[in-house]
Amino acid sequence: MASLSVPYLWESQTGGDLSLDSTLEDLPLYDFQVVLSSGVRTLVQQFERHPLLPGVIIVDQKENSTSEFLGIISRRDLLEFFLRPQGLELFLDQSLDVLYSYVRTPVLVLPAQTTILTATQQSLKRTAPGYIDPIVVQGNWPASKDYPWMVSYRLLNSHELNLAYWQIRGIETQVRYERTQVQLLQSEKMASLGRLVDGVAHEILDPVGFIWGNLTYLITYSDSLIELLDAYESHYPQKLPALENLKEEIEFDFLRQDFPRILSSIKSGTERLSKLATSLQNFCHIDEIHPKPADLHSHLDSILLLMKSRINREINVVKNYGHLPPVTCYVGQLSQVFINILIHGFDALLNQLVRQDWVDEYSLSPSLESGKTPQIVITTMMIGLDSSAVENLSPPERWVSISIADNGPGLSPQEQQKILDSFSNLKRTEKETSLSLSYHIVTAKHGGQLKLRSQPGIGTEFEILLPFI
């Protein structure tokens, strides 16, 4: 078996395209290993033939044709030995074990699946001058026919690692810049849309206010006219044929009963339209630079009114509102958080109802979910530091708790972990979801916490904790 391999450079298989998830396998790696009993002169000849070779991997060959990794000798180490007084005469004709006995440089060994960002951080922790030495990459590469023991280790030039690191940082900066531009554009679009909808709501409220203001007089006038007709009938009991024919023609008895109902229906519709327009104005509230006090209950009611079209199929909404004083916040952003969480709960319940309909249609065995009325429970309260809900939180002493819970199918541990992972900055950089955006608004914008609790078959609860100042 040969004691010295031929240096070989394994090029990157990604074609130079790197990303945040790129690993050491995506970088050029040198495959060059020697047995400890090899001669120094032969090693020097290989370094002369390959000027870019950063070092050599030293192994100890066993009797059973296996090998044991011992360490490395970098090109820097080899040059330092030969630059010493009479270094060539002392080491050139010696075996490699003599030269290796003088090497004291720590070796950094990393798995091939290590990301480039993590590997760079560990590489820079090495003390000088070792931080410029090559890194040993350990992986499961196929053995060659001539060197069956060369299967686990390759060398990575630290300069190549640094170049890749800064390339990834540049990509990351570009991605963040583009995402920021998109977010700014989206924010401007939402602000423009908010102003537009706010103007439409205002235009709706004007005629609604006109109708509502005159409706009271119309009801009073109609009652007065009916009262006047009753008075005429009581004082002039003689019935005239022409008037009786006209009463039959216009169905006076039915008109007398139905007219108040029509006015009541108009009043109810006008009231609903007024509430809807007011809810649109509350939802399209454009946050100022600084947070302002807001009534969270009224905003929750406005959101539920706007989402009434989604609350169908007998989904009950239970509101357990506690006493909440005005909360200083960015109410427009918090409204978006409430909508995102409510949509998550409504979708879970609707999917559960669809599955139940499918079970009922095909007469399958009933599930555990059958017979359970779908509902969403919204609970608000003030809590203190002694409550377990605010464990490990910092002052102030009082916190506002808004809990939105559903009795849907719940989330599996894998689904819960996926949502919790999306809360991290790295996952938000890769892909921003509605829940990850909600987490950012609650934590970064308001200094609060967004907690997730879920049990399969029982339901899911999101709790928003806001500091009360």
Coordinates of C-alpha atoms in Angstrom, one line a residue:
M1 CA 0.0 0.0 0.0
A2 CA 1.3 3.4 -0.9
S3 CA 2.3 5.6 2.0
L4 CA 1.8 8.9 0.2
S5 CA -1.3 9.9 -1.8
V6 CA -1.4 12.2 -4.7
P7 CA -2.8 15.7 -3.8
Y8 CA -6.2 16.1 -5.3
L9 CA -8.5 19.1 -5.2
W10 CA -12.2 18.3 -4.9
E11 CA -14.0 21.3 -6.5
S12 CA -17.4 22.6 -5.2
Q13 CA -20.4 20.8 -6.7
T14 CA -22.7 23.8 -6.3
G15 CA -21.0 25.7 -9.1
G16 CA -20.0 28.6 -6.8
D17 CA -23.6 29.4 -5.8
L18 CA -23.7 29.7 -2.0
S19 CA -26.5 30.4 0.4
L20 CA -27.1 30.8 4.1
D21 CA -27.4 27.0 4.4
S22 CA -24.2 26.2 2.5
T23 CA -21.9 23.7 4.3
L24 CA -18.2 22.9 4.1
E25 CA -19.0 20.3 1.5
D26 CA -19.8 23.1 -0.9
L27 CA -16.2 24.4 -0.8
P28 CA -13.0 23.2 -2.6
L29 CA -11.4 20.5 -0.4
Y30 CA -7.9 19.0 -0.7
D31 CA -7.4 15.3 -0.5
F32 CA -3.8 14.7 0.5
Q33 CA -2.8 12.2 3.2
V34 CA 0.5 10.6 4.2
V35 CA 1.5 7.8 6.5
L36 CA 3.6 8.9 9.5
S37 CA 6.5 6.7 8.4
S38 CA 6.9 8.5 5.0
G39 CA 10.0 10.5 4.2
V40 CA 10.1 14.3 4.6
R41 CA 11.8 14.8 1.2
T42 CA 9.0 13.1 -0.7
L43 CA 6.5 15.4 1.1
V44 CA 8.5 18.5 0.2
Q45 CA 8.4 17.5 -3.4
Q46 CA 4.6 17.3 -3.4
F47 CA 4.4 20.8 -1.9
E48 CA 6.7 22.1 -4.6
R49 CA 4.6 20.5 -7.3
H50 CA 1.3 21.9 -5.8
P51 CA 2.0 25.5 -4.6
L52 CA -1.7 26.0 -3.5
L53 CA -1.7 23.0 -1.2
P54 CA -2.4 24.3 2.3
G55 CA -1.1 21.3 4.2
V56 CA -1.1 17.5 4.6
I57 CA -3.1 15.1 6.7
I58 CA -1.0 12.7 8.8
V59 CA -2.3 9.2 9.5
D60 CA -0.9 6.1 11.2
Q61 CA -1.3 3.0 9.1
K62 CA -2.4 -0.1 11.0
E63 CA -1.7 -3.8 10.2
N64 CA -5.3 -4.5 9.2
S65 CA -5.0 -1.9 6.4
T66 CA -6.9 0.7 8.4
S67 CA -5.6 4.1 9.4
E68 CA -5.9 6.4 12.4
F69 CA -6.0 10.2 12.0
L70 CA -3.2 11.9 13.9
G71 CA -3.2 15.5 12.8
I72 CA -1.9 17.8 10.1
I73 CA 1.3 19.6 9.0
S74 CA 0.5 22.9 7.3
R75 CA 2.6 24.6 4.7
R76 CA 3.3 27.3 7.2
D77 CA 4.7 24.7 9.7
L78 CA 6.9 23.2 7.1
L79 CA 8.4 26.5 6.0
E80 CA 9.1 27.5 9.6
F81 CA 11.0 24.3 10.1
F82 CA 13.2 24.8 7.1
L83 CA 13.8 28.5 7.9
R84 CA 15.4 27.5 11.1
P85 CA 19.3 27.4 11.2
Q86 CA 20.3 24.2 9.5
G87 CA 16.7 23.2 9.2
L88 CA 17.1 21.5 5.8
E89 CA 20.1 19.4 7.0
L90 CA 18.2 18.4 10.2
F91 CA 14.8 17.4 8.7
L92 CA 15.0 16.9 5.0
D93 CA 16.3 13.3 5.0
Q94 CA 14.4 12.3 8.2
S95 CA 11.1 10.3 8.3
L96 CA 8.0 12.3 8.9
D97 CA 7.5 11.1 12.5
V98 CA 10.6 13.1 13.5
L99 CA 9.3 16.3 11.9
Y100 CA 5.8 15.7 13.3
S101 CA 7.1 15.3 16.8
Y102 CA 7.9 19.0 16.8
V103 CA 4.4 20.1 15.7
R104 CA 2.3 21.6 18.5
T105 CA -0.4 23.4 16.5
P106 CA -4.0 22.6 17.6
V107 CA -6.1 21.0 14.8
L108 CA -9.6 22.2 14.1
V109 CA -11.7 19.2 12.9
L110 CA -15.3 20.0 11.7
P111 CA -18.0 17.7 10.2
A112 CA -18.6 18.2 6.5
Q113 CA -22.3 19.2 7.3
T114 CA -21.1 22.2 9.3
T115 CA -22.5 25.5 7.8
I116 CA -19.9 28.0 6.5
L117 CA -21.1 30.6 8.9
T118 CA -20.6 28.4 11.9
A119 CA -17.3 27.1 10.7
T120 CA -15.9 30.6 10.2
Q121 CA -16.9 31.6 13.8
Q122 CA -15.1 28.5 15.2
S123 CA -12.1 29.1 12.9
L124 CA -11.6 32.7 14.1
K125 CA -11.5 31.6 17.7
R126 CA -8.2 29.9 17.1
T127 CA -5.1 31.7 18.5
A128 CA -2.5 33.2 16.3
P129 CA -0.9 32.0 14.1
G130 CA -3.0 28.9 14.0
Y131 CA -6.1 30.7 12.7
I132 CA -4.5 30.8 9.2
D133 CA -3.9 27.0 9.2
P134 CA -6.1 24.7 7.1
I135 CA -9.2 23.1 8.7
V136 CA -9.7 19.4 8.7
V137 CA -13.2 18.4 7.3
Q138 CA -14.5 15.0 8.3
G139 CA -17.0 13.3 6.1
N140 CA -18.1 10.0 4.5
W141 CA -16.4 10.2 1.1
P142 CA -15.8 7.1 -1.1
A143 CA -12.4 5.5 -0.8
S144 CA -10.1 5.3 -3.9
K145 CA -8.9 2.1 -5.3
D146 CA -5.2 2.8 -4.4
Y147 CA -5.9 4.4 -1.1
P148 CA -8.8 2.6 0.7
W149 CA -7.9 4.3 4.0
M150 CA -8.6 7.8 2.6
V151 CA -12.3 8.0 3.3
S152 CA -12.8 10.4 6.2
Y153 CA -10.7 13.6 6.1
R154 CA -9.9 16.4 3.7
L155 CA -8.3 19.8 4.1
L156 CA -10.0 23.2 3.7
N157 CA -7.9 26.3 3.1
S158 CA -8.9 28.9 5.7
H159 CA -8.6 31.6 3.0
E160 CA -11.3 29.8 0.9
L161 CA -13.5 29.7 4.0
N162 CA -13.2 33.4 4.7
L163 CA -13.9 34.2 1.1
A164 CA -17.1 32.1 1.2
Y165 CA -18.1 33.6 4.5
W166 CA -18.0 37.2 3.2
Q167 CA -19.7 36.1 0.0
I168 CA -22.6 34.7 2.1
R169 CA -22.7 37.8 4.2
G170 CA -23.0 39.9 1.0
I171 CA -25.8 37.7 -0.1
E172 CA -27.5 38.0 3.3
T173 CA -27.1 41.8 3.2
Q174 CA -28.6 41.9 -0.3
V175 CA -31.5 39.7 0.7
R176 CA -32.2 41.8 3.8
Y177 CA -32.0 45.0 1.7
E178 CA -34.4 43.6 -0.9
R179 CA -36.8 42.4 1.9
T180 CA -36.6 45.8 3.6
Q181 CA -37.5 47.5 0.3
V182 CA -40.4 45.1 -0.2
Q183 CA -41.6 45.8 3.3
L184 CA -41.3 49.5 2.9
L185 CA -43.2 49.3 -0.4
Q186 CA -45.8 47.0 1.2
S187 CA -46.1 49.4 4.2
E188 CA -46.7 52.3 1.9
K189 CA -49.3 50.4 0.0
M190 CA -51.1 49.4 3.2
A191 CA -50.9 53.0 4.4
S192 CA -52.4 54.2 1.1
L193 CA -55.0 51.5 1.2
G194 CA -55.8 52.4 4.8
R195 CA -56.3 56.1 3.9
L196 CA -58.5 55.0 0.9
V197 CA -60.7 52.7 3.0
D198 CA -60.8 55.3 5.8
G199 CA -62.1 57.8 3.2
V200 CA -64.7 55.4 1.9
A201 CA -65.9 54.6 5.5
H202 CA -66.2 58.3 6.1
E203 CA -68.2 58.8 2.9
I204 CA -70.5 55.9 4.1
L205 CA -71.0 57.4 7.5
D206 CA -72.2 60.7 6.1
P207 CA -75.3 59.4 4.4
V208 CA -75.8 56.8 7.1
G209 CA -75.8 59.6 9.7
F210 CA -78.3 61.5 7.6
I211 CA -80.6 58.5 7.4
W212 CA -80.1 57.7 11.1
G213 CA -80.8 61.3 12.1
N214 CA -84.0 61.5 10.1
L215 CA -85.2 58.0 11.0
T216 CA -86.2 59.1 14.5
Y217 CA -88.4 61.8 13.1
L218 CA -89.9 59.4 10.5
I219 CA -90.9 56.9 13.2
T220 CA -92.4 59.7 15.3
Y221 CA -94.3 61.1 12.3
S222 CA -95.6 57.7 11.3
D223 CA -96.8 57.0 14.9
S224 CA -98.5 60.5 14.8
L225 CA -100.3 59.8 11.5
I226 CA -101.5 56.4 12.7
E227 CA -102.7 58.0 15.9
L228 CA -104.5 60.7 13.8
L229 CA -106.3 58.1 11.7
D230 CA -107.4 56.3 14.8
A231 CA -108.8 59.5 16.2
Y232 CA -110.8 60.1 13.0
E233 CA -112.2 56.7 13.1
S234 CA -113.2 57.1 16.7
H235 CA -114.9 60.5 16.2
Y236 CA -116.5 59.7 12.8
P237 CA -117.7 56.2 13.0
Q238 CA -119.8 56.5 9.8
K239 CA -118.0 54.7 7.1
L240 CA -117.9 56.2 3.7
P241 CA -117.9 53.8 0.7
A242 CA -115.1 55.7 -1.2
L243 CA -112.8 55.6 1.9
E244 CA -113.5 51.9 2.5
N245 CA -112.8 51.0 -1.1
L246 CA -109.4 52.9 -0.9
K247 CA -108.5 51.1 2.4
E248 CA -109.1 47.8 0.8
E249 CA -107.2 48.8 -2.3
I250 CA -104.1 49.8 -0.3
E251 CA -104.5 47.0 2.2
F252 CA -104.7 49.5 5.1
D253 CA -104.8 46.9 7.9
F254 CA -101.7 45.1 6.6
L255 CA -99.9 48.4 6.0
R256 CA -100.7 49.6 9.5
Q257 CA -99.0 46.5 11.0
D258 CA -96.1 46.2 8.5
F259 CA -95.1 49.9 8.4
P260 CA -93.6 49.9 11.9
R261 CA -91.7 46.7 11.1
I262 CA -90.3 48.3 8.0
L263 CA -89.1 51.3 10.0
S264 CA -87.5 49.0 12.6
S265 CA -85.8 47.0 9.8
I266 CA -84.4 50.2 8.3
K267 CA -83.2 51.3 11.7
S268 CA -81.5 47.9 12.3
G269 CA -79.8 48.0 8.9
T270 CA -78.6 51.6 9.4
E271 CA -77.2 50.7 12.8
R272 CA -75.3 47.7 11.3
L273 CA -74.0 49.8 8.5
S274 CA -72.8 52.5 10.9
K275 CA -71.0 49.9 13.0
L276 CA -69.4 48.4 10.0
A277 CA -68.1 51.7 8.7
T278 CA -66.8 52.6 12.2
S279 CA -65.1 49.2 12.3
L280 CA -63.4 49.9 9.0
Q281 CA -62.2 53.2 10.3
N282 CA -60.8 51.5 13.5
F283 CA -59.1 48.8 11.5
C284 CA -57.6 51.2 9.0
H285 CA -56.2 53.3 11.8
I286 CA -52.7 54.4 10.7
D287 CA -50.2 54.2 13.5
E288 CA -48.3 57.3 14.4
I289 CA -44.6 57.5 15.2
H290 CA -45.4 57.0 18.8
P291 CA -47.8 54.6 20.5
K292 CA -51.1 55.8 21.8
P293 CA -53.6 54.6 24.3
A294 CA -56.3 52.4 22.8
D295 CA -59.4 50.5 23.8
L296 CA -58.5 46.9 22.8
H297 CA -62.0 45.6 23.4
S298 CA -63.5 47.9 20.9
H299 CA -60.9 47.0 18.3
L300 CA -61.4 43.3 18.9
D301 CA -65.2 43.8 18.4
S302 CA -64.5 45.8 15.2
I303 CA -62.3 43.0 13.9
L304 CA -64.9 40.3 14.7
L305 CA -67.5 42.4 12.9
L306 CA -65.3 42.6 9.8
M307 CA -64.6 38.9 9.9
K308 CA -68.3 38.0 10.3
S309 CA -68.3 36.4 6.9
R310 CA -65.7 33.9 8.0
I311 CA -67.6 33.1 11.3
N312 CA -70.1 30.8 9.7
R313 CA -71.0 27.1 10.1
E314 CA -72.2 27.7 13.7
I315 CA -68.8 28.8 15.0
N316 CA -69.4 30.5 18.3
V317 CA -67.3 33.3 19.5
V318 CA -67.2 33.7 23.3
K319 CA -65.9 37.0 24.7
N320 CA -64.6 36.9 28.3
Y321 CA -63.6 40.5 28.5
G322 CA -62.0 41.6 31.8
H323 CA -61.5 45.2 32.9
L324 CA -58.8 46.7 30.7
P325 CA -57.8 50.3 30.9
P326 CA -56.6 52.0 27.7
V327 CA -53.4 50.3 26.6
T328 CA -50.6 52.3 25.1
C329 CA -49.7 50.5 21.8
Y330 CA -49.5 50.6 18.1
V331 CA -53.2 49.6 17.7
G332 CA -53.0 49.2 13.9
Q333 CA -50.3 46.7 14.2
L334 CA -51.9 44.9 17.1
S335 CA -55.1 44.6 15.0
Q336 CA -53.1 42.8 12.4
V337 CA -51.9 40.4 15.1
F338 CA -55.5 39.7 16.3
I339 CA -56.6 39.1 12.7
N340 CA -53.7 36.7 12.0
I341 CA -54.4 34.6 15.1
L342 CA -58.2 34.6 14.6
I343 CA -57.8 33.5 11.0
H344 CA -55.6 30.6 12.2
G345 CA -58.3 29.6 14.6
F346 CA -61.2 29.9 12.2
D347 CA -59.3 27.9 9.5
A348 CA -58.6 25.1 12.0
L349 CA -62.3 25.0 13.0
L350 CA -63.5 25.1 9.4
N351 CA -61.2 22.3 8.3
Q352 CA -62.5 20.3 11.3
L353 CA -66.1 20.9 10.1
V354 CA -65.3 19.9 6.6
R355 CA -63.7 16.7 7.8
Q356 CA -66.8 16.0 9.9
D357 CA -69.1 16.6 7.0
W358 CA -67.1 14.2 4.9
V359 CA -67.4 11.6 7.7
D360 CA -71.1 12.1 8.0
E361 CA -71.6 12.0 4.2
Y362 CA -69.8 8.7 3.7
S363 CA -71.2 7.2 7.0
L364 CA -67.8 6.6 8.4
S365 CA -67.1 5.9 12.0
P366 CA -67.6 9.1 14.0
S367 CA -64.5 10.9 15.2
L368 CA -63.7 12.2 18.6
E369 CA -64.4 15.7 17.3
S370 CA -68.1 15.0 16.5
G371 CA -70.6 16.5 18.8
K372 CA -68.3 19.3 19.9
T373 CA -69.5 22.8 19.1
P374 CA -66.7 24.8 17.4
Q375 CA -65.9 27.9 19.3
I376 CA -63.3 30.5 19.8
V377 CA -62.8 32.0 23.3
I378 CA -61.3 35.5 23.6
T379 CA -60.2 36.3 27.2
T380 CA -58.7 39.5 28.4
M381 CA -57.4 40.4 31.8
M382 CA -54.7 42.2 33.8
I383 CA -52.1 39.9 35.4
G384 CA -49.2 40.4 37.8
L385 CA -45.7 39.0 38.1
D386 CA -46.9 36.4 40.6
S387 CA -48.9 34.7 37.8
S388 CA -47.3 31.8 36.0
A389 CA -48.2 33.4 32.7
V390 CA -45.5 36.0 33.1
E391 CA -42.8 33.8 34.4
N392 CA -39.2 35.1 33.7
L393 CA -40.5 38.4 32.4
S394 CA -39.0 41.7 33.5
P395 CA -40.9 44.7 35.1
P396 CA -43.3 46.4 34.9
E397 CA -45.4 44.7 37.5
R398 CA -48.7 44.6 35.5
W399 CA -49.3 43.0 32.1
V400 CA -52.2 42.9 29.7
S401 CA -53.1 39.3 28.7
I402 CA -55.2 38.7 25.5
S403 CA -55.9 35.0 25.0
I404 CA -57.4 33.6 21.8
A405 CA -58.2 29.9 22.1
D406 CA -60.1 27.5 19.9
N407 CA -61.3 23.9 20.5
G408 CA -60.2 22.6 17.1
P409 CA -58.0 19.6 16.4
G410 CA -54.9 21.1 17.9
L411 CA -51.3 21.0 16.6
S412 CA -48.9 18.1 16.6
P413 CA -45.5 18.6 18.3
Q414 CA -44.0 18.9 14.8
E415 CA -46.4 21.6 13.8
Q416 CA -45.9 23.5 17.0
Q417 CA -42.1 23.4 16.6
K418 CA -42.4 24.6 13.0
I419 CA -44.3 27.7 14.2
L420 CA -41.9 28.3 17.1
D421 CA -39.0 28.0 14.6
S422 CA -40.6 30.6 12.4
F423 CA -40.3 33.1 15.2
S424 CA -36.5 33.2 15.0
N425 CA -34.8 36.0 13.0
L426 CA -33.1 33.5 10.6
K427 CA -36.4 31.9 9.6
R428 CA -38.1 35.3 9.2
T429 CA -35.2 36.2 6.9
E430 CA -35.9 33.1 4.7
K431 CA -39.7 33.2 4.8
E432 CA -41.9 35.5 6.8
T433 CA -45.3 34.1 7.8
S434 CA -48.3 35.8 9.3
L435 CA -47.6 34.3 12.7
S436 CA -43.9 35.2 12.6
L437 CA -44.8 38.7 11.7
S438 CA -47.3 38.8 14.7
Y439 CA -44.5 37.5 16.9
H440 CA -42.2 40.3 15.7
I441 CA -44.9 43.0 16.3
V442 CA -45.6 41.7 19.9
T443 CA -42.0 41.3 21.0
A444 CA -40.0 43.9 19.0
K445 CA -42.6 46.6 18.7
H446 CA -44.3 46.3 22.1
G447 CA -41.8 44.5 24.3
G448 CA -44.3 41.7 25.0
Q449 CA -44.5 38.0 24.5
L450 CA -46.5 35.7 22.2
K451 CA -47.1 32.2 23.7
L452 CA -48.4 29.1 22.0
R453 CA -50.1 26.3 23.7
S454 CA -51.7 23.4 21.9
Q455 CA -52.8 19.8 22.6
P456 CA -53.9 17.4 19.8
G457 CA -57.7 16.8 20.1
I458 CA -58.2 19.7 22.6
G459 CA -57.4 22.9 20.8
T460 CA -54.8 25.7 20.4
E461 CA -54.3 28.9 22.4
F462 CA -52.3 32.0 21.6
E463 CA -51.6 34.4 24.5
I464 CA -50.4 37.9 23.9
L465 CA -48.7 39.6 26.9
L466 CA -48.2 43.3 26.7
P467 CA -46.5 45.4 29.4
F468 CA -48.8 47.9 31.0
I469 CA -47.0 51.2 31.6

